[in-house]
Amino acid sequence: MRNLEKQTQQLEQQIKQKLQKKKLKFQENPLDFFEQTLGFKPTDYQKQLTNFFVEKQFVAARWCRQSGKSHIVAALLLHYALIRPKTSIGVVGPSYRQAKLIIRKITAFLRYLPKSSYLKARKTIIYFSNDSVIECFPNNPDTIRGPTLHLVYWDEMNFTANDEEMYDAILFTLGTTNGKFVCSSTPWSTDHLFYRIFNHPDYSDFAKSHITWKDATEPDGPLKKQILEKIRRQLKSDPWRWHREMEAEWAEDESRYFPQELITKCINGTLTYSSFIDRLSGRFCVGVDLGKKRDHSAVAVVQLLNNGQVRLIHLHRFKLGTPYASVIGYIKALTDRYLTVEAIYVDQTGIGEYVTEDMTTVVSNTRGVVLTSRRKEEVLSHLRELMQTCKVSMPYDSQLIAEIHCEKYELTKDGHTKFSHPEGTHDDRLWALALACMSTRKTEAPSRLIRAW
């Protein structure tokens, strides 16, 4: 009898859900949906992108930072899923983490919808009551090629290393549905598909949107004038970055030691940083750049693979003013969780040997490095050589990318290389990474420490 009552209740619930689904009806016009359901009024340039999205099959957006790109794209994807039952939408980016940020923005809009309009919202996928799905995928052509999709959105496309392979896979999965493709990015490398979309006649089918800081400044956009002035001051010594990120134009200073193309090909979108508490097996090397008042302290951990590759697996930058004792404690706790730590290189330039000596008493295999001009040249040239030969890989990390790219060089009259970074920028994470990579050299590394757990 109880089973019969339970089955009856379940049947009633299913009937109720089906009736609710039939009652759900959203505005067909996305602009009406944004204002009446989601409660925001799009800017003029967001309206233009919306019209491109509705009318065109291929859309590309080249917008400046803080212009509301992710906001409007998330709203467009949500609307598309709601008004088209059984629609599958895929989101990709230079990393899985970046793709999940778009899912998070879409999830934030769900509070404006009836709860019966969606079934389940997770970090990587949203299920809707009309059988539509929005899912993010790792940056892997094989992964995106499998499912049948009706729409694919590619975020920060210009920072994705395997652009040709990914695009071919996306076209393949859209081929059976005659689906839509939307991409967006801040300009980065000219040796990239995203650049060709905006500059080559072969991609004339794309509807293209280009928005600069002038278009996005209040009252015409969300960019506050006070914030804009702060950004302008911070990037005063790096006009090329301002040109890329605020003018949304391609630009590169020829005095940069690490070109954009070189950095891009080292990004592996499937990688993520390990956390502080992870216990890891394998062989590891650590680089530490010490700062305090003007510069941050930073620690980088690379893993040595059997094929000779070096993989960045952990990166942490400390707050300004963090005591050296806290930095040493962090490194001690971190390396205690790794099975084999072959070397720890610490920049002791300007602080003397006492910090390194203190670290040596609690952390084995520590070696202090004084970064003279010649030594800096040796350390950074080794990192660049690893990058040029595709022997180093790193997760997509916009802050690290900016630090690597901001490093400038000039040749001195004695034939050596002098390094610097623009005023207002930092390069502590770069030097931590470079020191970690330097310590992987067989001629450099001291005897390794193997832990028995």
Tab-separated table of C-alpha atoms in Angstrom:
chain	number	residue	atom	x	y	z
A	1	MET	CA	0.000	0.000	0.000
A	2	ARG	CA	2.830	2.386	0.872
A	3	ASN	CA	4.575	1.610	-2.431
A	4	LEU	CA	1.373	2.449	-4.296
A	5	GLU	CA	1.081	5.780	-2.474
A	6	LYS	CA	4.719	6.559	-3.241
A	7	GLN	CA	4.276	5.755	-6.936
A	8	THR	CA	1.137	7.916	-7.038
A	9	GLN	CA	2.990	10.856	-5.490
A	10	GLN	CA	5.847	10.475	-7.965
A	11	LEU	CA	3.392	10.381	-10.876
A	12	GLU	CA	1.617	13.493	-9.599
A	13	GLN	CA	4.956	15.272	-9.277
A	14	GLN	CA	5.925	14.339	-12.839
A	15	ILE	CA	2.572	15.597	-14.160
A	16	LYS	CA	2.998	18.830	-12.195
A	17	GLN	CA	6.480	19.363	-13.635
A	18	LYS	CA	5.243	18.767	-17.171
A	19	LEU	CA	2.445	21.293	-16.684
A	20	GLN	CA	4.931	23.829	-15.349
A	21	LYS	CA	7.159	23.296	-18.373
A	22	LYS	CA	4.266	24.033	-20.689
A	23	LYS	CA	3.519	27.266	-18.851
A	24	LEU	CA	7.113	28.472	-19.086
A	25	LYS	CA	7.467	31.001	-21.831
A	26	PHE	CA	10.272	33.476	-22.274
A	27	GLN	CA	10.570	36.482	-24.547
A	28	GLU	CA	11.671	35.495	-28.057
A	29	ASN	CA	13.542	38.770	-28.478
A	30	PRO	CA	16.741	38.540	-26.415
A	31	LEU	CA	16.768	42.293	-25.749
A	32	ASP	CA	13.307	42.042	-24.179
A	33	PHE	CA	14.488	39.024	-22.195
A	34	PHE	CA	17.473	40.948	-20.830
A	35	GLU	CA	15.390	43.898	-19.651
A	36	GLN	CA	12.175	42.188	-18.529
A	37	THR	CA	13.530	38.944	-17.078
A	38	LEU	CA	17.202	39.466	-16.192
A	39	GLY	CA	16.713	43.095	-15.209
A	40	PHE	CA	19.511	44.853	-17.089
A	41	LYS	CA	19.506	47.203	-20.042
A	42	PRO	CA	22.192	46.422	-22.626
A	43	THR	CA	24.473	49.164	-23.903
A	44	ASP	CA	24.340	50.142	-27.564
A	45	TYR	CA	27.363	48.016	-28.429
A	46	GLN	CA	25.918	45.068	-26.473
A	47	LYS	CA	22.750	45.472	-28.538
A	48	GLN	CA	24.853	45.374	-31.699
A	49	LEU	CA	26.512	42.134	-30.593
A	50	THR	CA	23.078	40.715	-29.771
A	51	ASN	CA	21.860	41.506	-33.282
A	52	PHE	CA	24.963	39.858	-34.742
A	53	PHE	CA	24.260	36.817	-32.583
A	54	VAL	CA	20.661	36.554	-33.785
A	55	GLU	CA	21.329	37.183	-37.464
A	56	LYS	CA	24.714	35.586	-38.133
A	57	GLN	CA	26.132	32.087	-37.830
A	58	PHE	CA	29.715	33.201	-37.080
A	59	VAL	CA	30.410	36.055	-34.643
A	60	ALA	CA	33.709	37.444	-33.302
A	61	ALA	CA	34.055	40.049	-30.533
A	62	ARG	CA	37.259	42.006	-29.879
A	63	TRP	CA	36.450	44.065	-26.813
A	64	CYS	CA	38.560	45.936	-24.278
A	65	ARG	CA	38.793	44.902	-20.645
A	66	GLN	CA	35.882	45.649	-18.292
A	67	SER	CA	33.475	46.321	-21.161
A	68	GLY	CA	30.781	43.817	-20.149
A	69	LYS	CA	31.635	41.145	-22.700
A	70	SER	CA	31.261	38.119	-20.422
A	71	HIS	CA	28.030	39.544	-18.994
A	72	ILE	CA	26.268	39.889	-22.342
A	73	VAL	CA	27.617	36.608	-23.730
A	74	ALA	CA	26.407	34.702	-20.653
A	75	ALA	CA	22.953	36.265	-21.068
A	76	LEU	CA	22.880	35.372	-24.783
A	77	LEU	CA	23.794	31.744	-24.138
A	78	LEU	CA	21.154	31.473	-21.414
A	79	HIS	CA	18.431	32.927	-23.635
A	80	TYR	CA	19.403	30.652	-26.527
A	81	ALA	CA	19.089	27.574	-24.297
A	82	LEU	CA	15.717	28.631	-22.852
A	83	ILE	CA	13.870	29.370	-26.088
A	84	ARG	CA	15.217	26.376	-28.039
A	85	PRO	CA	14.365	23.018	-26.457
A	86	LYS	CA	16.923	20.206	-26.708
A	87	THR	CA	19.756	22.596	-27.558
A	88	SER	CA	23.326	21.684	-26.633
A	89	ILE	CA	25.723	24.587	-26.042
A	90	GLY	CA	29.460	24.179	-25.492
A	91	VAL	CA	31.845	26.661	-23.852
A	92	VAL	CA	35.626	26.447	-24.312
A	93	GLY	CA	38.590	28.658	-23.465
A	94	PRO	CA	42.359	28.622	-23.053
A	95	SER	CA	41.816	26.570	-19.892
A	96	TYR	CA	39.050	24.551	-18.287
A	97	ARG	CA	39.016	27.051	-15.430
A	98	GLN	CA	38.402	29.945	-17.824
A	99	ALA	CA	35.495	28.077	-19.425
A	100	LYS	CA	33.977	27.399	-15.991
A	101	LEU	CA	33.919	31.142	-15.272
A	102	ILE	CA	31.337	31.565	-18.050
A	103	ILE	CA	29.185	28.804	-16.540
A	104	ARG	CA	29.414	30.649	-13.218
A	105	LYS	CA	28.161	33.878	-14.823
A	106	ILE	CA	25.238	32.033	-16.427
A	107	THR	CA	24.418	30.379	-13.104
A	108	ALA	CA	24.269	33.834	-11.476
A	109	PHE	CA	21.390	34.727	-13.840
A	110	LEU	CA	19.321	31.687	-12.803
A	111	ARG	CA	18.004	33.470	-9.712
A	112	TYR	CA	15.883	35.639	-12.025
A	113	LEU	CA	14.185	32.588	-13.574
A	114	PRO	CA	11.417	30.319	-12.270
A	115	LYS	CA	13.018	27.364	-10.508
A	116	SER	CA	11.082	25.023	-12.758
A	117	SER	CA	12.982	26.334	-15.816
A	118	TYR	CA	16.168	24.462	-14.906
A	119	LEU	CA	16.847	21.098	-13.316
A	120	LYS	CA	20.413	21.255	-12.094
A	121	ALA	CA	23.254	23.788	-12.122
A	122	ARG	CA	26.797	22.604	-11.472
A	123	LYS	CA	30.231	24.164	-11.919
A	124	THR	CA	30.666	22.676	-15.386
A	125	ILE	CA	27.147	22.066	-16.695
A	126	ILE	CA	23.585	23.416	-16.460
A	127	TYR	CA	20.554	21.215	-17.241
A	128	PHE	CA	17.331	22.948	-18.259
A	129	SER	CA	13.760	21.688	-18.005
A	130	ASN	CA	13.328	21.878	-21.790
A	131	ASP	CA	16.196	19.369	-22.211
A	132	SER	CA	18.695	22.039	-23.239
A	133	VAL	CA	22.213	21.871	-21.812
A	134	ILE	CA	25.070	24.365	-21.419
A	135	GLU	CA	28.389	22.646	-20.705
A	136	CYS	CA	32.015	23.744	-20.574
A	137	PHE	CA	34.749	21.575	-22.052
A	138	PRO	CA	38.512	21.297	-21.496
A	139	ASN	CA	40.825	22.819	-24.075
A	140	ASN	CA	41.168	19.564	-25.990
A	141	PRO	CA	40.146	19.015	-29.641
A	142	ASP	CA	39.299	15.356	-28.959
A	143	THR	CA	36.907	16.309	-26.161
A	144	ILE	CA	34.997	18.922	-28.153
A	145	ARG	CA	34.834	16.739	-31.270
A	146	GLY	CA	32.749	14.040	-29.582
A	147	PRO	CA	29.399	15.653	-28.656
A	148	THR	CA	26.871	17.096	-31.090
A	149	LEU	CA	26.524	20.808	-30.354
A	150	HIS	CA	24.218	23.536	-31.676
A	151	LEU	CA	26.316	26.463	-30.431
A	152	VAL	CA	29.936	26.828	-29.322
A	153	TYR	CA	31.349	29.856	-27.509
A	154	TRP	CA	35.148	30.243	-27.337
A	155	ASP	CA	36.312	32.681	-24.645
A	156	GLU	CA	39.746	34.412	-24.758
A	157	MET	CA	40.427	32.679	-28.047
A	158	ASN	CA	43.649	34.563	-28.811
A	159	PHE	CA	45.318	33.020	-25.730
A	160	THR	CA	44.597	29.429	-26.764
A	161	ALA	CA	47.666	27.576	-28.002
A	162	ASN	CA	46.164	24.845	-30.201
A	163	ASP	CA	43.886	27.230	-32.088
A	164	GLU	CA	43.842	25.488	-35.482
A	165	GLU	CA	43.115	22.039	-34.037
A	166	MET	CA	40.402	23.379	-31.744
A	167	TYR	CA	38.697	25.304	-34.526
A	168	ASP	CA	38.692	22.261	-36.815
A	169	ALA	CA	37.161	20.166	-34.027
A	170	ILE	CA	34.496	22.815	-33.357
A	171	LEU	CA	33.535	23.026	-37.025
A	172	PHE	CA	33.287	19.243	-37.084
A	173	THR	CA	30.901	19.109	-34.122
A	174	LEU	CA	28.776	21.982	-35.522
A	175	GLY	CA	28.649	20.397	-38.968
A	176	THR	CA	25.749	18.050	-38.253
A	177	THR	CA	23.578	20.775	-36.675
A	178	ASN	CA	24.569	23.739	-38.857
A	179	GLY	CA	25.177	25.460	-35.540
A	180	LYS	CA	26.529	28.830	-34.419
A	181	PHE	CA	30.087	29.751	-33.479
A	182	VAL	CA	30.905	32.751	-31.280
A	183	CYS	CA	34.408	33.757	-30.198
A	184	SER	CA	35.846	36.647	-28.212
A	185	SER	CA	39.205	37.760	-26.887
A	186	THR	CA	41.465	40.571	-25.899
A	187	PRO	CA	44.119	40.866	-28.651
A	188	TRP	CA	47.348	39.012	-28.004
A	189	SER	CA	49.379	37.281	-30.734
A	190	THR	CA	49.175	38.057	-34.462
A	191	ASP	CA	50.275	34.507	-35.279
A	192	HIS	CA	46.840	33.176	-34.433
A	193	LEU	CA	43.467	32.302	-35.916
A	194	PHE	CA	41.733	35.063	-33.939
A	195	TYR	CA	43.940	37.666	-35.621
A	196	ARG	CA	43.175	36.209	-39.057
A	197	ILE	CA	39.441	36.291	-38.376
A	198	PHE	CA	39.661	40.073	-38.095
A	199	ASN	CA	42.250	40.663	-40.798
A	200	HIS	CA	41.982	38.002	-43.517
A	201	PRO	CA	39.338	37.957	-46.281
A	202	ASP	CA	38.866	34.194	-45.878
A	203	TYR	CA	36.849	34.955	-42.733
A	204	SER	CA	34.454	37.462	-44.259
A	205	ASP	CA	31.508	35.340	-43.061
A	206	PHE	CA	32.156	36.509	-39.509
A	207	ALA	CA	30.190	39.393	-38.036
A	208	LYS	CA	32.886	41.331	-36.170
A	209	SER	CA	32.575	43.643	-33.182
A	210	HIS	CA	35.436	45.879	-31.998
A	211	ILE	CA	34.934	47.876	-28.787
A	212	THR	CA	37.529	50.169	-27.169
A	213	TRP	CA	37.634	51.942	-23.819
A	214	LYS	CA	36.080	54.994	-25.452
A	215	ASP	CA	32.961	52.984	-26.338
A	216	ALA	CA	32.753	51.333	-22.912
A	217	THR	CA	33.239	54.374	-20.641
A	218	GLU	CA	30.240	55.594	-18.632
A	219	PRO	CA	27.536	56.606	-19.396
A	220	ASP	CA	27.821	54.508	-22.579
A	221	GLY	CA	29.288	51.455	-20.819
A	222	PRO	CA	30.238	49.971	-17.433
A	223	LEU	CA	33.824	51.297	-17.348
A	224	LYS	CA	34.122	53.891	-14.565
A	225	LYS	CA	36.186	56.996	-15.310
A	226	GLN	CA	38.032	56.757	-11.983
A	227	ILE	CA	39.029	53.145	-12.655
A	228	LEU	CA	40.040	54.073	-16.185
A	229	GLU	CA	42.423	56.742	-14.914
A	230	LYS	CA	43.991	54.283	-12.466
A	231	ILE	CA	44.530	51.761	-15.266
A	232	ARG	CA	45.999	54.481	-17.469
A	233	ARG	CA	48.492	55.491	-14.752
A	234	GLN	CA	49.458	51.894	-14.025
A	235	LEU	CA	50.107	51.158	-17.697
A	236	LYS	CA	51.807	54.480	-18.468
A	237	SER	CA	55.192	52.789	-18.762
A	238	ASP	CA	53.711	49.930	-20.801
A	239	PRO	CA	51.790	51.586	-23.666
A	240	TRP	CA	51.703	48.363	-25.673
A	241	ARG	CA	49.649	46.651	-22.986
A	242	TRP	CA	47.281	49.624	-22.887
A	243	HIS	CA	46.952	49.344	-26.662
A	244	ARG	CA	46.067	45.652	-26.424
A	245	GLU	CA	43.826	45.624	-23.386
A	246	MET	CA	42.060	49.002	-23.621
A	247	GLU	CA	42.211	49.850	-27.333
A	248	ALA	CA	41.678	46.168	-28.226
A	249	GLU	CA	44.354	46.373	-30.909
A	250	TRP	CA	47.266	44.054	-31.593
A	251	ALA	CA	50.590	45.484	-30.413
A	252	GLU	CA	53.932	44.207	-29.204
A	253	ASP	CA	57.068	45.963	-28.039
A	254	GLU	CA	60.053	44.516	-29.906
A	255	SER	CA	62.172	44.906	-26.765
A	256	ARG	CA	60.218	42.150	-24.976
A	257	TYR	CA	62.405	39.163	-24.193
A	258	PHE	CA	59.554	36.645	-24.385
A	259	PRO	CA	57.430	37.210	-27.536
A	260	GLN	CA	53.692	36.612	-27.411
A	261	GLU	CA	53.815	33.631	-29.775
A	262	LEU	CA	56.454	31.964	-27.616
A	263	ILE	CA	54.375	32.336	-24.454
A	264	THR	CA	51.187	31.135	-26.131
A	265	LYS	CA	52.641	27.867	-27.365
A	266	CYS	CA	53.730	26.970	-23.816
A	267	ILE	CA	50.196	27.286	-22.414
A	268	ASN	CA	48.487	23.954	-21.807
A	269	GLY	CA	44.799	24.534	-21.220
A	270	THR	CA	44.319	21.118	-19.598
A	271	LEU	CA	46.707	21.945	-16.750
A	272	THR	CA	45.673	23.431	-13.415
A	273	TYR	CA	47.767	24.420	-10.413
A	274	SER	CA	47.999	21.923	-7.572
A	275	SER	CA	46.828	23.243	-4.230
A	276	PHE	CA	48.977	23.822	-1.164
A	277	ILE	CA	47.646	20.678	0.544
A	278	ASP	CA	48.098	18.203	-2.326
A	279	ARG	CA	50.476	15.297	-1.766
A	280	LEU	CA	52.268	14.540	-5.015
A	281	SER	CA	54.621	11.839	-6.213
A	282	GLY	CA	57.284	12.478	-8.824
A	283	ARG	CA	60.368	14.665	-9.147
A	284	PHE	CA	60.103	18.370	-8.377
A	285	CYS	CA	62.225	21.524	-8.392
A	286	VAL	CA	61.374	24.791	-6.657
A	287	GLY	CA	62.220	28.414	-7.408
A	288	VAL	CA	61.842	31.221	-4.861
A	289	ASP	CA	62.013	34.959	-5.526
A	290	LEU	CA	62.236	36.913	-2.275
A	291	GLY	CA	60.778	40.376	-1.886
A	292	LYS	CA	59.196	42.279	0.960
A	293	LYS	CA	58.199	45.937	0.827
A	294	ARG	CA	58.359	46.949	-2.852
A	295	ASP	CA	58.237	43.497	-4.440
A	296	HIS	CA	56.339	40.348	-3.627
A	297	SER	CA	57.888	37.049	-2.653
A	298	ALA	CA	56.900	34.200	-4.961
A	299	VAL	CA	57.401	30.449	-5.131
A	300	ALA	CA	57.118	28.227	-8.212
A	301	VAL	CA	57.205	24.432	-8.371
A	302	VAL	CA	57.936	22.518	-11.565
A	303	GLN	CA	57.638	18.794	-12.135
A	304	LEU	CA	60.269	16.924	-14.128
A	305	LEU	CA	58.703	14.401	-16.500
A	306	ASN	CA	60.392	11.310	-17.901
A	307	ASN	CA	60.430	12.704	-21.447
A	308	GLY	CA	62.551	15.675	-20.400
A	309	GLN	CA	59.580	18.042	-20.179
A	310	VAL	CA	59.152	20.540	-17.338
A	311	ARG	CA	55.637	21.308	-16.104
A	312	LEU	CA	54.654	24.212	-13.844
A	313	ILE	CA	52.375	22.693	-11.208
A	314	HIS	CA	52.259	25.276	-8.404
A	315	LEU	CA	52.674	29.056	-8.231
A	316	HIS	CA	52.062	31.326	-5.269
A	317	ARG	CA	52.718	35.014	-4.715
A	318	PHE	CA	52.764	36.360	-1.163
A	319	LYS	CA	51.304	39.656	-0.022
A	320	LEU	CA	53.636	42.623	0.213
A	321	GLY	CA	55.395	42.725	3.552
A	322	THR	CA	55.078	39.000	4.257
A	323	PRO	CA	57.891	38.098	6.719
A	324	TYR	CA	60.588	35.815	5.366
A	325	ALA	CA	59.848	33.377	8.195
A	326	SER	CA	56.326	32.927	6.809
A	327	VAL	CA	57.709	32.348	3.320
A	328	ILE	CA	60.141	29.737	4.641
A	329	GLY	CA	57.331	28.048	6.586
A	330	TYR	CA	55.176	27.896	3.466
A	331	ILE	CA	57.979	26.321	1.421
A	332	LYS	CA	58.763	23.834	4.206
A	333	ALA	CA	55.119	22.708	4.476
A	334	LEU	CA	54.739	22.617	0.698
A	335	THR	CA	57.841	20.561	-0.056
A	336	ASP	CA	57.099	18.122	2.780
A	337	ARG	CA	54.123	16.995	0.682
A	338	TYR	CA	56.253	16.173	-2.373
A	339	LEU	CA	57.903	12.772	-2.701
A	340	THR	CA	61.165	13.887	-4.343
A	341	VAL	CA	62.458	17.453	-4.181
A	342	GLU	CA	65.632	17.653	-6.239
A	343	ALA	CA	66.527	21.313	-5.728
A	344	ILE	CA	65.271	24.597	-4.305
A	345	TYR	CA	66.805	27.751	-5.801
A	346	VAL	CA	66.370	30.954	-3.805
A	347	ASP	CA	67.172	34.446	-5.066
A	348	GLN	CA	69.249	35.976	-2.284
A	349	THR	CA	70.193	39.124	-4.213
A	350	GLY	CA	70.067	42.187	-1.971
A	351	ILE	CA	69.061	40.340	1.203
A	352	GLY	CA	72.352	38.668	2.055
A	353	GLU	CA	72.862	35.024	2.867
A	354	TYR	CA	71.089	34.922	6.215
A	355	VAL	CA	67.615	34.136	4.832
A	356	THR	CA	68.966	31.319	2.692
A	357	GLU	CA	70.937	30.003	5.670
A	358	ASP	CA	67.772	30.037	7.793
A	359	MET	CA	65.901	28.184	5.068
A	360	THR	CA	68.670	25.596	4.714
A	361	THR	CA	68.265	24.588	8.359
A	362	VAL	CA	64.619	23.569	7.803
A	363	VAL	CA	64.394	22.826	4.057
A	364	SER	CA	66.898	20.455	2.473
A	365	ASN	CA	68.496	20.988	-0.941
A	366	THR	CA	68.220	24.772	-0.701
A	367	ARG	CA	70.716	26.799	-2.687
A	368	GLY	CA	71.065	30.572	-2.686
A	369	VAL	CA	71.555	32.328	-6.010
A	370	VAL	CA	72.915	35.852	-6.405
A	371	LEU	CA	71.382	37.257	-9.570
A	372	THR	CA	74.196	39.299	-11.034
A	373	SER	CA	73.738	40.664	-14.552
A	374	ARG	CA	75.516	37.633	-16.024
A	375	ARG	CA	73.540	35.211	-13.861
A	376	LYS	CA	70.223	36.844	-14.809
A	377	GLU	CA	71.134	36.433	-18.454
A	378	GLU	CA	71.933	32.765	-17.877
A	379	VAL	CA	68.727	32.059	-15.939
A	380	LEU	CA	66.307	33.776	-18.331
A	381	SER	CA	68.029	32.489	-21.461
A	382	HIS	CA	67.648	28.952	-20.100
A	383	LEU	CA	63.925	29.512	-19.572
A	384	ARG	CA	63.553	30.919	-23.070
A	385	GLU	CA	65.434	27.961	-24.527
A	386	LEU	CA	63.052	25.562	-22.770
A	387	MET	CA	60.102	27.519	-24.166
A	388	GLN	CA	61.505	27.619	-27.692
A	389	THR	CA	62.020	23.850	-27.694
A	390	CYS	CA	58.524	23.257	-26.231
A	391	LYS	CA	59.998	21.631	-23.126
A	392	VAL	CA	58.074	23.719	-20.610
A	393	SER	CA	54.305	23.851	-20.166
A	394	MET	CA	52.143	25.933	-17.850
A	395	PRO	CA	48.458	26.448	-17.051
A	396	TYR	CA	46.595	29.426	-18.491
A	397	ASP	CA	47.298	32.169	-15.951
A	398	SER	CA	46.672	35.705	-17.193
A	399	GLN	CA	48.767	37.287	-14.418
A	400	LEU	CA	51.763	35.063	-15.088
A	401	ILE	CA	51.437	35.649	-18.837
A	402	ALA	CA	51.495	39.415	-18.254
A	403	GLU	CA	54.593	39.152	-16.046
A	404	ILE	CA	56.494	36.997	-18.532
A	405	HIS	CA	55.640	39.272	-21.425
A	406	CYS	CA	56.481	42.519	-19.622
A	407	GLU	CA	60.150	41.551	-19.205
A	408	LYS	CA	62.241	43.847	-21.420
A	409	TYR	CA	65.820	43.504	-22.563
A	410	GLU	CA	68.549	45.570	-24.153
A	411	LEU	CA	71.996	44.656	-25.374
A	412	THR	CA	74.894	46.336	-23.591
A	413	LYS	CA	78.033	47.516	-25.362
A	414	ASP	CA	79.991	44.587	-23.937
A	415	GLY	CA	77.643	42.160	-25.693
A	416	HIS	CA	75.547	41.079	-22.722
A	417	THR	CA	71.829	41.427	-22.009
A	418	LYS	CA	70.287	43.785	-19.454
A	419	PHE	CA	66.775	43.034	-18.181
A	420	SER	CA	64.078	45.302	-16.767
A	421	HIS	CA	60.325	45.559	-16.415
A	422	PRO	CA	58.089	48.636	-16.854
A	423	GLU	CA	57.468	50.818	-13.827
A	424	GLY	CA	54.385	49.733	-11.918
A	425	THR	CA	54.664	46.095	-13.008
A	426	HIS	CA	56.111	43.057	-11.253
A	427	ASP	CA	58.175	40.089	-12.399
A	428	ASP	CA	58.476	38.065	-9.176
A	429	ARG	CA	56.479	35.105	-10.509
A	430	LEU	CA	58.595	35.083	-13.663
A	431	TRP	CA	61.825	34.876	-11.669
A	432	ALA	CA	60.429	32.163	-9.396
A	433	LEU	CA	59.537	30.127	-12.486
A	434	ALA	CA	62.900	30.814	-14.133
A	435	LEU	CA	64.813	29.763	-11.005
A	436	ALA	CA	62.767	26.565	-10.715
A	437	CYS	CA	63.543	25.723	-14.339
A	438	MET	CA	67.218	26.596	-13.865
A	439	SER	CA	67.491	24.156	-10.971
A	440	THR	CA	66.370	21.291	-13.228
A	441	ARG	CA	69.673	21.344	-15.090
A	442	LYS	CA	71.714	18.258	-14.242
A	443	THR	CA	74.876	20.311	-13.910
A	444	GLU	CA	73.093	22.647	-11.475
A	445	ALA	CA	71.074	20.371	-9.224
A	446	PRO	CA	72.522	19.230	-5.874
A	447	SER	CA	71.779	15.789	-4.422
A	448	ARG	CA	68.051	15.230	-4.256
A	449	LEU	CA	65.833	14.651	-1.237
A	450	ILE	CA	63.575	11.579	-1.409
A	451	ARG	CA	60.830	11.241	1.161
A	452	ALA	CA	59.563	7.919	2.516
A	453	TRP	CA	55.918	8.235	3.491
